[in-house]
XYZ file of C-alpha atoms in Angstrom:
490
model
C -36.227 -137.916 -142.412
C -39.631 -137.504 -140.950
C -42.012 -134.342 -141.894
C -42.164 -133.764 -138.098
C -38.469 -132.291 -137.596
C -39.676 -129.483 -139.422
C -41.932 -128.490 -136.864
C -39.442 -129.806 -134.029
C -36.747 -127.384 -135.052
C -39.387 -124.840 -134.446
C -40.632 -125.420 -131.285
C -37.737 -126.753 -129.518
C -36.296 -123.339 -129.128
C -39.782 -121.631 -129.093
C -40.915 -123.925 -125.940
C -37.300 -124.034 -124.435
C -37.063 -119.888 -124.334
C -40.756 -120.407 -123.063
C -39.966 -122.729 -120.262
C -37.239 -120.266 -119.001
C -39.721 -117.135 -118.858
C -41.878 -119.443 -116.929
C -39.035 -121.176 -114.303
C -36.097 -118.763 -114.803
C -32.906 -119.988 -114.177
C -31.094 -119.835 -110.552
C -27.653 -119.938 -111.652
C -26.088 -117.397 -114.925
C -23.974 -120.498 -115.300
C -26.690 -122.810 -115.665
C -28.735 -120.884 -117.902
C -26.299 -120.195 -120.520
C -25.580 -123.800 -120.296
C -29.028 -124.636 -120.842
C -29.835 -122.013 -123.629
C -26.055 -122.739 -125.962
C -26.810 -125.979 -125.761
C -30.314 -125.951 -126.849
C -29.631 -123.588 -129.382
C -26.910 -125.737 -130.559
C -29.136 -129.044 -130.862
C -31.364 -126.859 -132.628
C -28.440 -125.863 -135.173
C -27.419 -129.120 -135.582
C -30.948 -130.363 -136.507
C -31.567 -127.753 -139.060
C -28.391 -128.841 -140.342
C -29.349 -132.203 -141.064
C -33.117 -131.122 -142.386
C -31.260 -129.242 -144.982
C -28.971 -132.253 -146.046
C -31.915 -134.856 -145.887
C -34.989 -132.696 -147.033
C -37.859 -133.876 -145.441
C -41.281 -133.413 -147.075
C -43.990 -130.764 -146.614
C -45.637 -131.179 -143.301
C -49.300 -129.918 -143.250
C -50.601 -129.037 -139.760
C -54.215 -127.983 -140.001
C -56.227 -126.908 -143.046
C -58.747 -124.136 -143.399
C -60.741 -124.423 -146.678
C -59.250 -125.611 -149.889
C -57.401 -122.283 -150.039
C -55.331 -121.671 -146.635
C -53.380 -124.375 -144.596
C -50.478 -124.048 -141.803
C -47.584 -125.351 -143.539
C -44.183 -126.230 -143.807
C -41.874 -127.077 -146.215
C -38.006 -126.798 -147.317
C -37.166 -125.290 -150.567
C -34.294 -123.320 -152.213
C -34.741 -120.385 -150.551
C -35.599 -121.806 -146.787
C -32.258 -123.430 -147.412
C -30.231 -120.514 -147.671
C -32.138 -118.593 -144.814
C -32.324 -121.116 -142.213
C -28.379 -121.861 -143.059
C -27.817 -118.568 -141.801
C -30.158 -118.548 -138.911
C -28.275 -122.160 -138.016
C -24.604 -120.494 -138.185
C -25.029 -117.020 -136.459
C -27.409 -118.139 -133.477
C -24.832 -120.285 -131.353
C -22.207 -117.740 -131.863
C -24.412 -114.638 -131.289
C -25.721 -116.637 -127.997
C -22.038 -116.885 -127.295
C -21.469 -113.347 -127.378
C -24.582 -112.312 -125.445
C -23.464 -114.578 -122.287
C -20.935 -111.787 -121.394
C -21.858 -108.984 -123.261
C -25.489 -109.835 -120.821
C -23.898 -110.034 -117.805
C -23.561 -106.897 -117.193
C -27.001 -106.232 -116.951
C -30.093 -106.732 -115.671
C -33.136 -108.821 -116.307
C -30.629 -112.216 -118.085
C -33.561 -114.686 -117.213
C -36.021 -112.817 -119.433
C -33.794 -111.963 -122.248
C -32.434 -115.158 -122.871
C -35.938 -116.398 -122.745
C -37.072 -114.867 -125.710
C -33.814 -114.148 -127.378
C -34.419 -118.071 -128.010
C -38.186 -118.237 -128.491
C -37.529 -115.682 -131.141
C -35.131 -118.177 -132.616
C -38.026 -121.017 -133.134
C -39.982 -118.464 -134.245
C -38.025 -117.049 -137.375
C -36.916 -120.508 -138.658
C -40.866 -121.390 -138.651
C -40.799 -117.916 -141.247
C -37.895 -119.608 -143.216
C -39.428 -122.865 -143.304
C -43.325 -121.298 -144.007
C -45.020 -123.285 -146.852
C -47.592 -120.545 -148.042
C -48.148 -116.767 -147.064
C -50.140 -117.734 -144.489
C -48.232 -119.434 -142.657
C -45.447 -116.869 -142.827
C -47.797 -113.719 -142.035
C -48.675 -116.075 -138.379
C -44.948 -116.383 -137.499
C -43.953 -113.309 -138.977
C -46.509 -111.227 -136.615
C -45.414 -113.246 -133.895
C -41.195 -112.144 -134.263
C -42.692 -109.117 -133.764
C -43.918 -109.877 -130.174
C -41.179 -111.693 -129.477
C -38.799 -109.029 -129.979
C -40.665 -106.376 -128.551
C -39.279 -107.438 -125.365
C -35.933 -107.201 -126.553
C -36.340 -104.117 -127.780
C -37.613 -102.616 -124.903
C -35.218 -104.688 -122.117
C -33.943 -101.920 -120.490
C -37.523 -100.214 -119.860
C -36.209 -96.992 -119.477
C -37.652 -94.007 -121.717
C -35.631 -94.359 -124.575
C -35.647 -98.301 -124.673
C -39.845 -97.337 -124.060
C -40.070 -94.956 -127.707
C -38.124 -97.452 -129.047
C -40.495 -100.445 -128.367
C -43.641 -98.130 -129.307
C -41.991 -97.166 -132.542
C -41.357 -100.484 -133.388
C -44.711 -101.784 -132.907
C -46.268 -98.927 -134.177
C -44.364 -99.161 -137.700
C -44.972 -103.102 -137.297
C -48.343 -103.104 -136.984
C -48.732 -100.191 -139.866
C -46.653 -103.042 -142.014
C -48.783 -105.653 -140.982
C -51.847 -103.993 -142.458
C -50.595 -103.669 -145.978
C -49.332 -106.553 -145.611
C -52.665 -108.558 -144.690
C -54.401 -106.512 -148.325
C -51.448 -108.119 -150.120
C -52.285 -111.474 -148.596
C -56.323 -111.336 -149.440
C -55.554 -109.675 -153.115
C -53.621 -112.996 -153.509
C -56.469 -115.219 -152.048
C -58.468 -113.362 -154.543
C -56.553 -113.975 -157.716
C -54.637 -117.180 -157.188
C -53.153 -119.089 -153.936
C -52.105 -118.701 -150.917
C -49.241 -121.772 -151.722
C -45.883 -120.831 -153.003
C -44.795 -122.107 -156.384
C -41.645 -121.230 -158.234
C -42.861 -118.668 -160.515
C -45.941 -117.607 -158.263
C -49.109 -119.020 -157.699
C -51.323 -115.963 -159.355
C -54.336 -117.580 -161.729
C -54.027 -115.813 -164.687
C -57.756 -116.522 -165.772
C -58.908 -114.684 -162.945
C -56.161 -111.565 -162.841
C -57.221 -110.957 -166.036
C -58.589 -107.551 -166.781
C -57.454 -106.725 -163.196
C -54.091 -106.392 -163.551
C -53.699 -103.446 -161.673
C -55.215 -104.341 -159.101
C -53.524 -106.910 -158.479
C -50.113 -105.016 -159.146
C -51.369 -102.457 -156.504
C -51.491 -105.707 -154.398
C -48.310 -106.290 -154.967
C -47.064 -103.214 -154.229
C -48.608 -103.266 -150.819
C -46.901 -105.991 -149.809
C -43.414 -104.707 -150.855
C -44.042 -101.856 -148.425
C -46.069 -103.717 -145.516
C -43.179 -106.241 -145.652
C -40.540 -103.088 -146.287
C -40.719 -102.403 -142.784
C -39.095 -104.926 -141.502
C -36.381 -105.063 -144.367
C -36.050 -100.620 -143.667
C -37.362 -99.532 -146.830
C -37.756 -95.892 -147.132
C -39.279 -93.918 -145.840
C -40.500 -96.853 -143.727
C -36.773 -97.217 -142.071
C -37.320 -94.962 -138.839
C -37.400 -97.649 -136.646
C -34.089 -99.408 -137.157
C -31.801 -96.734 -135.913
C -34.189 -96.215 -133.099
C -33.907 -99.678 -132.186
C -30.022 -99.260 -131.590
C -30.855 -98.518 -127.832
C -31.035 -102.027 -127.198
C -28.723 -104.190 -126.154
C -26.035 -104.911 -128.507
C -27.011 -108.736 -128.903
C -30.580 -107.283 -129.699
C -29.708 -105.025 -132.195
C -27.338 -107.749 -133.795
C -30.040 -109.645 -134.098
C -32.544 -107.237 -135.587
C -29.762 -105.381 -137.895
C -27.872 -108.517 -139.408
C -30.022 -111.959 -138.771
C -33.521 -112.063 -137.581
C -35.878 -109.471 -138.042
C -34.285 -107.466 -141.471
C -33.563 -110.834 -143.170
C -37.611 -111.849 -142.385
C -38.705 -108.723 -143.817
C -36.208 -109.359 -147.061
C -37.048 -113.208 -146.963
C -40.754 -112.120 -147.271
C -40.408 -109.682 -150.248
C -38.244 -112.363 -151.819
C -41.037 -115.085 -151.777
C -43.509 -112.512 -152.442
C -41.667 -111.625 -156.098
C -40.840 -115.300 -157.265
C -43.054 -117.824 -155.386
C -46.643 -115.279 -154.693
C -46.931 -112.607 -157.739
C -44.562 -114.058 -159.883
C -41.557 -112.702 -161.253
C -42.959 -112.505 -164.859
C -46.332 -110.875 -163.785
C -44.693 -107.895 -162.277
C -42.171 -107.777 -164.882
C -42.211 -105.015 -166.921
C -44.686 -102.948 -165.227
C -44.909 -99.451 -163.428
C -45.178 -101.774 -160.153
C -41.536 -103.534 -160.892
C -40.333 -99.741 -161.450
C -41.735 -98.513 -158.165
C -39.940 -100.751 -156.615
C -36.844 -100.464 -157.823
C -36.926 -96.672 -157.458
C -37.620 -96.929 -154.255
C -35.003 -99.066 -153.480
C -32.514 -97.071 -154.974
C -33.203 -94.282 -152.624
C -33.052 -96.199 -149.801
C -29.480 -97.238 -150.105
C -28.340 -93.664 -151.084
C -30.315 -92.526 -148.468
C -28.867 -95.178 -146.186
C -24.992 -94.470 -146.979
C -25.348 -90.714 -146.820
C -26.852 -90.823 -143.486
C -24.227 -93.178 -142.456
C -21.403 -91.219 -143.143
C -23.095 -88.274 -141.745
C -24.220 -90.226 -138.282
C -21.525 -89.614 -135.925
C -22.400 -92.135 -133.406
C -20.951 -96.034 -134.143
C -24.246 -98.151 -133.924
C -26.415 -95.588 -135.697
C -23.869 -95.311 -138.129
C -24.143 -98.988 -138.733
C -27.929 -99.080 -138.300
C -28.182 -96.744 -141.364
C -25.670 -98.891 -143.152
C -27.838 -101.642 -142.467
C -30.850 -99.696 -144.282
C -28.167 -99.256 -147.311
C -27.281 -102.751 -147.455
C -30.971 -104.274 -146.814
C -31.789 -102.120 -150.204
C -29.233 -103.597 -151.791
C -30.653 -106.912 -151.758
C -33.970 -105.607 -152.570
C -32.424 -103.925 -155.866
C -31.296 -107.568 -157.172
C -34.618 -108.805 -156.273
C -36.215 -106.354 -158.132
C -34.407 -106.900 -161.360
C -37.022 -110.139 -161.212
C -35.149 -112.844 -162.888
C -33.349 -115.955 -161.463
C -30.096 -113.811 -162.059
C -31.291 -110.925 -159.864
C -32.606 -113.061 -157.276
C -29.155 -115.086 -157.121
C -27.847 -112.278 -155.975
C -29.915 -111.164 -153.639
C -29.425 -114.759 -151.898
C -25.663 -113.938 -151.831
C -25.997 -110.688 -150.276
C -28.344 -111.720 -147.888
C -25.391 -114.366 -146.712
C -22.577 -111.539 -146.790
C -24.000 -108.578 -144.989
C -25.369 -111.205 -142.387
C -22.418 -112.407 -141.749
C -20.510 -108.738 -142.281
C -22.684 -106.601 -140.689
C -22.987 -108.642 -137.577
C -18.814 -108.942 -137.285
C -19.558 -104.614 -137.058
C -21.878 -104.624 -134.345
C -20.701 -107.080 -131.968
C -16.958 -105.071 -132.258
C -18.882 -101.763 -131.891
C -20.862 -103.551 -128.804
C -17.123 -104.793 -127.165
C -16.363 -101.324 -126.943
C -19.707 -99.819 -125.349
C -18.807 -103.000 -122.832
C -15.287 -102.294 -121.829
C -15.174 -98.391 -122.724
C -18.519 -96.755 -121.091
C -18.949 -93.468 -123.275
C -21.966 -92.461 -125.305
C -20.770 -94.585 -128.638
C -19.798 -91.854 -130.806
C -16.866 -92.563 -132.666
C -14.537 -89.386 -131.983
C -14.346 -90.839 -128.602
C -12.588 -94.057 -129.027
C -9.217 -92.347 -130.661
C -6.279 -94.785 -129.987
C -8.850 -97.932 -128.870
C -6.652 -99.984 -131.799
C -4.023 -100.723 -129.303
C -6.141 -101.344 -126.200
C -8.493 -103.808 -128.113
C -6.968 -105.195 -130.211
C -8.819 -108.214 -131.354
C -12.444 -106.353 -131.125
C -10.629 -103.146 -133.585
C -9.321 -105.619 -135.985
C -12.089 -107.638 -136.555
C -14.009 -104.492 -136.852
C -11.330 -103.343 -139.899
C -11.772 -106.841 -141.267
C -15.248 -106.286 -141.568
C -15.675 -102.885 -143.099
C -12.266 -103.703 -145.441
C -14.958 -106.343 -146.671
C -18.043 -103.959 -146.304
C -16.198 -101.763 -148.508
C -16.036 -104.636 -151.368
C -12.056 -105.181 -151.193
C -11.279 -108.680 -153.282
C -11.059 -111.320 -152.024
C -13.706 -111.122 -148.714
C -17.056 -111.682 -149.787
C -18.626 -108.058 -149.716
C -16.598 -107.690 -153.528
C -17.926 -110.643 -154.867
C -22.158 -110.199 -153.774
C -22.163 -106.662 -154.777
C -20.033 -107.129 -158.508
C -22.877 -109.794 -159.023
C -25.570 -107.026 -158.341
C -23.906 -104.560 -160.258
C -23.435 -107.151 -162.899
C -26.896 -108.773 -163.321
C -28.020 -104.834 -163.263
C -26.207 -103.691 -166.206
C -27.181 -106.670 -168.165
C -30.917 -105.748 -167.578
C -32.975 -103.372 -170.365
C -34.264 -101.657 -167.845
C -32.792 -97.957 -167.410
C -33.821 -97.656 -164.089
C -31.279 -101.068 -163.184
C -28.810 -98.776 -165.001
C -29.517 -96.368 -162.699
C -29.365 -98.057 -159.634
C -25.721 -99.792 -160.574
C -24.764 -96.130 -160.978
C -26.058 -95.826 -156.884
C -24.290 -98.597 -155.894
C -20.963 -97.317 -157.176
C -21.543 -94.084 -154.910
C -22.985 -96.533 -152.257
C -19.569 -97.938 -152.241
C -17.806 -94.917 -152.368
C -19.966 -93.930 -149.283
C -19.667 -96.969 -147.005
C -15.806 -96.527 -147.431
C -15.614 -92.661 -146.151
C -17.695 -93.968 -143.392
C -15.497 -97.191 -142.442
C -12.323 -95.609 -143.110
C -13.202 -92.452 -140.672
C -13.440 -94.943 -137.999
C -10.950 -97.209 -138.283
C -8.498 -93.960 -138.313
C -9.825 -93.444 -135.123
C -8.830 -96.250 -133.910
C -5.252 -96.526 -135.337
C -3.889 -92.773 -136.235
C -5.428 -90.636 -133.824
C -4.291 -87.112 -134.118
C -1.013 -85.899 -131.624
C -2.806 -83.460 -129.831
C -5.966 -86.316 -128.599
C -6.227 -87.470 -125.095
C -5.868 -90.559 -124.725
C -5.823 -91.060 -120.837
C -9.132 -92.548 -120.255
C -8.281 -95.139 -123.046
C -5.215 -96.058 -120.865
C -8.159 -97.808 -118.507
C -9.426 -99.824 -121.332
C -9.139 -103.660 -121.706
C -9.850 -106.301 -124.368
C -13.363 -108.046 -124.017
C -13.770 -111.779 -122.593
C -12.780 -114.765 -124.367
C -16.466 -115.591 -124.938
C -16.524 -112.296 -127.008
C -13.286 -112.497 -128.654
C -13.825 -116.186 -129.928
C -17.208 -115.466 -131.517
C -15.166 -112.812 -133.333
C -12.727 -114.590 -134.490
C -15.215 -117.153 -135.555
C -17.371 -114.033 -137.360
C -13.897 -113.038 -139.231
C -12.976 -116.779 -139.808
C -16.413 -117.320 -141.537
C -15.980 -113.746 -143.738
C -12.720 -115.032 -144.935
C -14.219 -118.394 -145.957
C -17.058 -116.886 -147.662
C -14.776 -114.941 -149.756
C -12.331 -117.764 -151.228
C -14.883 -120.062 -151.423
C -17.267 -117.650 -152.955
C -17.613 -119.043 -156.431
C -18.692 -122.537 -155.292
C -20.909 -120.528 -152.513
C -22.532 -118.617 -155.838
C -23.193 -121.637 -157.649
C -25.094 -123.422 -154.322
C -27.435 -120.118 -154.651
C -27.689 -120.194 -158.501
C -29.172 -123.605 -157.563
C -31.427 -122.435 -154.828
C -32.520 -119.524 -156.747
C -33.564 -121.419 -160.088
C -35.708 -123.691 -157.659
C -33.153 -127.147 -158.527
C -31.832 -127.621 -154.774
C-alpha cells in the first residue's frame, strides 16, 4: 500500500470539513449525507493502512535534524483504531443531537477537519510533526468550543486557548532540549544521544518534565485541568469529543511518545523527574474523583471523571516499562470507549429534558428513557470496574504492573486507585438511583413530558454499549494486541 494514503487519510477529512466552511450545505439532509459518508471512507481507509502498513512517508525536510513525517507504528495503531471506530458513530449522534441548533454548516465543518487533523497527530513520525498538527486541533476546536458564542461558550473558548497556548510553550522548550541532545525522530526506546546528555542530565530531565506539563494540558493534568470542565458548555458532540476521543487522547498520545519513543523510558527511569510525574499524577485522579462525586451537575461530574481517568493512564505510563505502558494503551481504549457511552446518554437527556443538567433533576427519567438511562448504567457499571466489561480488566492491569514496581511511590498510587474506584462508584451509583428509585415524595410531573431520543441517537448507543461489552470478553486477546504494540513488535 502506497506511502501516500497516509497523508490521504489526513486530508480527506481536513479538506472535506474545509470545503463545507467554504460552500455550506443547502440541505441538513445533504450535509450529513455528505459528512457520514466521508467520515466513513475515511474510517474505512485507516482501517486498511493499519492491516497493510504502509511505509514512512517524508513530506519536506528541514536540515538533517527536522522533517514533516509520517509513519505507522505500535502506538499510531492503537490511537488511530480508536479515532476510526468512534468518529462515524459520534457523527451519527451529532446529526440529531445538532439539529436542534444553530450554526450545523459550520460545526460539521470543522467537527470533520478536526478529524484529519488528529489522525495526522496519531500518524506523526517525529515531534515535529506532531507539535504542527497538535497546535492546529487546537484551532480547530476552538470553534467548537465556542459554537454557541454566547458568554459562557466565549470564557470557555478564551480559557481554552489561553491554557493551550501556556501548554504549547513548555511544550516547544521540551521540543528544542530534544533537538539539543538527540533527535527530533521517534525510536522505540527514545532518540536522546547519550554522548551529548552527558553531564547534563538534568537538564535534560527538566526538559522532560516540561513537556509532561506543556502536553498535560491537553491530557487535564493538575493543576493544569481548569479547562476541561469549562469546556462542558459546548455542545454535547463537542465535549464528547474533547472528553473521550480527540483532544484528551492527543494530549495522552503525546506524553506517551514523549516517555518511550523521545526521552526514553530508561533515561527518566529512576530519577526525581519519573517521581514528579508520578506524584503528580496521583493527585490528579484523587483530585479528579473527589470533585466528581462532589459536582452535582451530570457533565461536570463526568468532565472531572474524565480528569480522574486521563491520570490514570498517565500513572501506567509513568511506571516506564513496556508493562506500564501496556496498560496505559488499554485504558486509553476503555475510557474512550466508556466515557463517551456517559456523555452522549447525559447529552440525550439535556436534548429531550431541557433543565440545567444537574442530576437531582432527572428523578424517575429510567422509565421515560429508557434506552439513553440504561446505556448510561451500562457504562458506569463498567466505569466502576465490575468483571466482565472492560473498565475491570484496564484498571487490575494498572494496579497490577504498579505493585510489581520497586518504586514506593507506584505503591502509592495503586493505593489511589483503590479509593479512585471507590469514588467513581458513589458518584455513578448516586445517579443511576436517580434515575430508577427516586424517593416517594419527588415530583415527577414534568418527567411525564419526556420522550426517548431519535433512532440516530439510540443506535449509536447501542453500538457504544455493544462495543463495551465486546471489549470486555474479548479483553485478553485485546491485551495481548497492545502487549504487541507496546513492546514495538506490531
Amino acid at each position: 500500500m502506497s506511502s501516500w494514503f497516509l497523508l490521504l487519510a489526513i486530508l480527506l477529512p481536513f479538506l472535506g470539513g474545509f470545503g463545507l466552511l467554504v460552500r455550506p450545505a443547502r440541505t441538513r439532509r445533504g450535509r450529513d449525507s455528505y459528512v457520514f459518508w466521508l467520515c466513513l471512507a475515511n474510517s474505512l481507509l485507516v482501517g486498511a493502512l493499519l492491516v497493510f502498513r504502509p511505509e514512512p512517508l517524508t513530506l519536506f525536510s528541514f536540515g538533517r535534524h527536522m522533517s514533516l513525517a509520517l509513519h505507522l507504528d505500535g502506538l499510531s495503531f492503537v490511537f488511530a483504531a480508536i479515532l476510526a471506530v468512534l468518529w462515524p458513530i459520534t457523527n451519527l449522534y451529532a446529526f440529531e443531537y445538532m439539529s436542534h441548533m444553530e450554526g450545523e454548516n459550520r460545526f460539521f465543518a470543522f467537527f470533520t477537519m478536526t478529524y484529519g487533523v488528529v489522525l495526522g497527530i496519531s500518524f506523526a513520525a517525529n515531534t515535529f510533526t506532531l507539535y504542527l498538527f497538535y497546535e492546529l486541533l487546537t484551532l480547530c476546536t476552538l470553534p467548537l468550543v465556542m459554537h454557541e458564542m454566547e458568554g459562557t461558550a466565549r470564557y470557555a473558548g478564551k480559557k481554552y486557548i489561553l491554557y493551550s497556548m501556556a501548554g504549547a510553550a513548555m511544550a516547544f522548550l521540551s521540543m528544542a532540549v530534544l533537538y539539543r541532545f538527540g533527535s527530533l525522530d521517534y525510536s522505540a526506546g527514545g532518540s536522546l544521544d547519550g554522548s551529548l546528555a552527558a553531564g547534563h542530565e538534568n537538564l535534560v530531565l527538566a526538559g522532560f518534565v516540561l513537556g509532561f506539563f506543556g502536553f498535560g494540558v491537553k491530557a487535564a493534568v493538575w493543576p493544569l485541568h481548569g479547562w476541561l470542565p469549562t469546556a462542558g458548555v459546548a455542545p454535547t458532540p463537542v465535549t464528547a469529543l474533547l472528553h473521550a476521543v480527540a483532544v484528551v487522547n492527543s494530549g495522552v498520545f503525546a506524553i506517551l511518545r514523549l516517555i518511550y519513543y523521545s526521552y526514553g523510558a530508561d533515561f527518566v527511569r529512576g530519577t526525581w523527574a519519573q517521581n514528579l510525574m508520578m506524584a503528580f499524577t496521583i493527585v490528579t485522579l484523587l483530585f479528579g474523583s473527589i470533585s466528581a462525586w462532589r459536582v452535582p451537575h451530570l457533565k461536570r461530574r463526568m468532565a472531572y471523571s474524565t480528569v480522574a481517568n486521563l491520570s490514570y493512564i498517565l500513572f501506567a505510563a509513568s511506571l516506564m516499562n513496556t508493562g506500564g505502558l501496556t496498560a496505559a494503551l488499554a485504558h486509553m481504549m476503555v475510557h474512550s470507549v466508556t466515557k463517551i457511552t456517559l456523555f452522549f446518554c447525559a447529552g440525550s437527556i439535556l436534548c429531550q429534558y431541557h433543565h440545567k443538567g444537574y442530576i437531582w433533576q432527572y428523578e424517575g427519567l429510567g422509565k421515560k428513557m429508557p434506552v439513553t438511562c440504561a446505556a448510561f448504567a451500562l457504562a458506569s457499571v463498567s466505569m466502576m470496574g465490575v468483571p466482565p466489561l472492560p473498565s475491570f480488566f484496564s484498571k487490575w492491569m494498572i494496579a497490577e504492573r504498579a505493585a510489581l514496581t520497586g518504586n514506593p511511590l507506584a505503591w502509592l498510587g495503586a493505593f489511589a486507585l483503590v479509593i479512585s474506584a471507590f469514588l467513581t462508584g458513589l458518584y455513578l451509583v448516586q445517579v443511576l438511583i436517580v434515575f430508577y428509585f427516586p424517593p416517594r415524595q419527588a415530583d415527577l410531573a414534568e418527567v411525564e413530558e419526556v420522550t426517548e431520543a431519535g433512532w440516530p441517537i439510540k443506535i449509536s448507543l447501542i453500538l457504544l454499549c455493544l462495543l463495551a461489552v465486546g471489549m470486555g470478553l474479548l479483553f485478553t486477546d485485546l491485551s495481548r494486541l497492545l502487549s504487541l504494540c507496546a513492546g514495538g513488535l506490531l
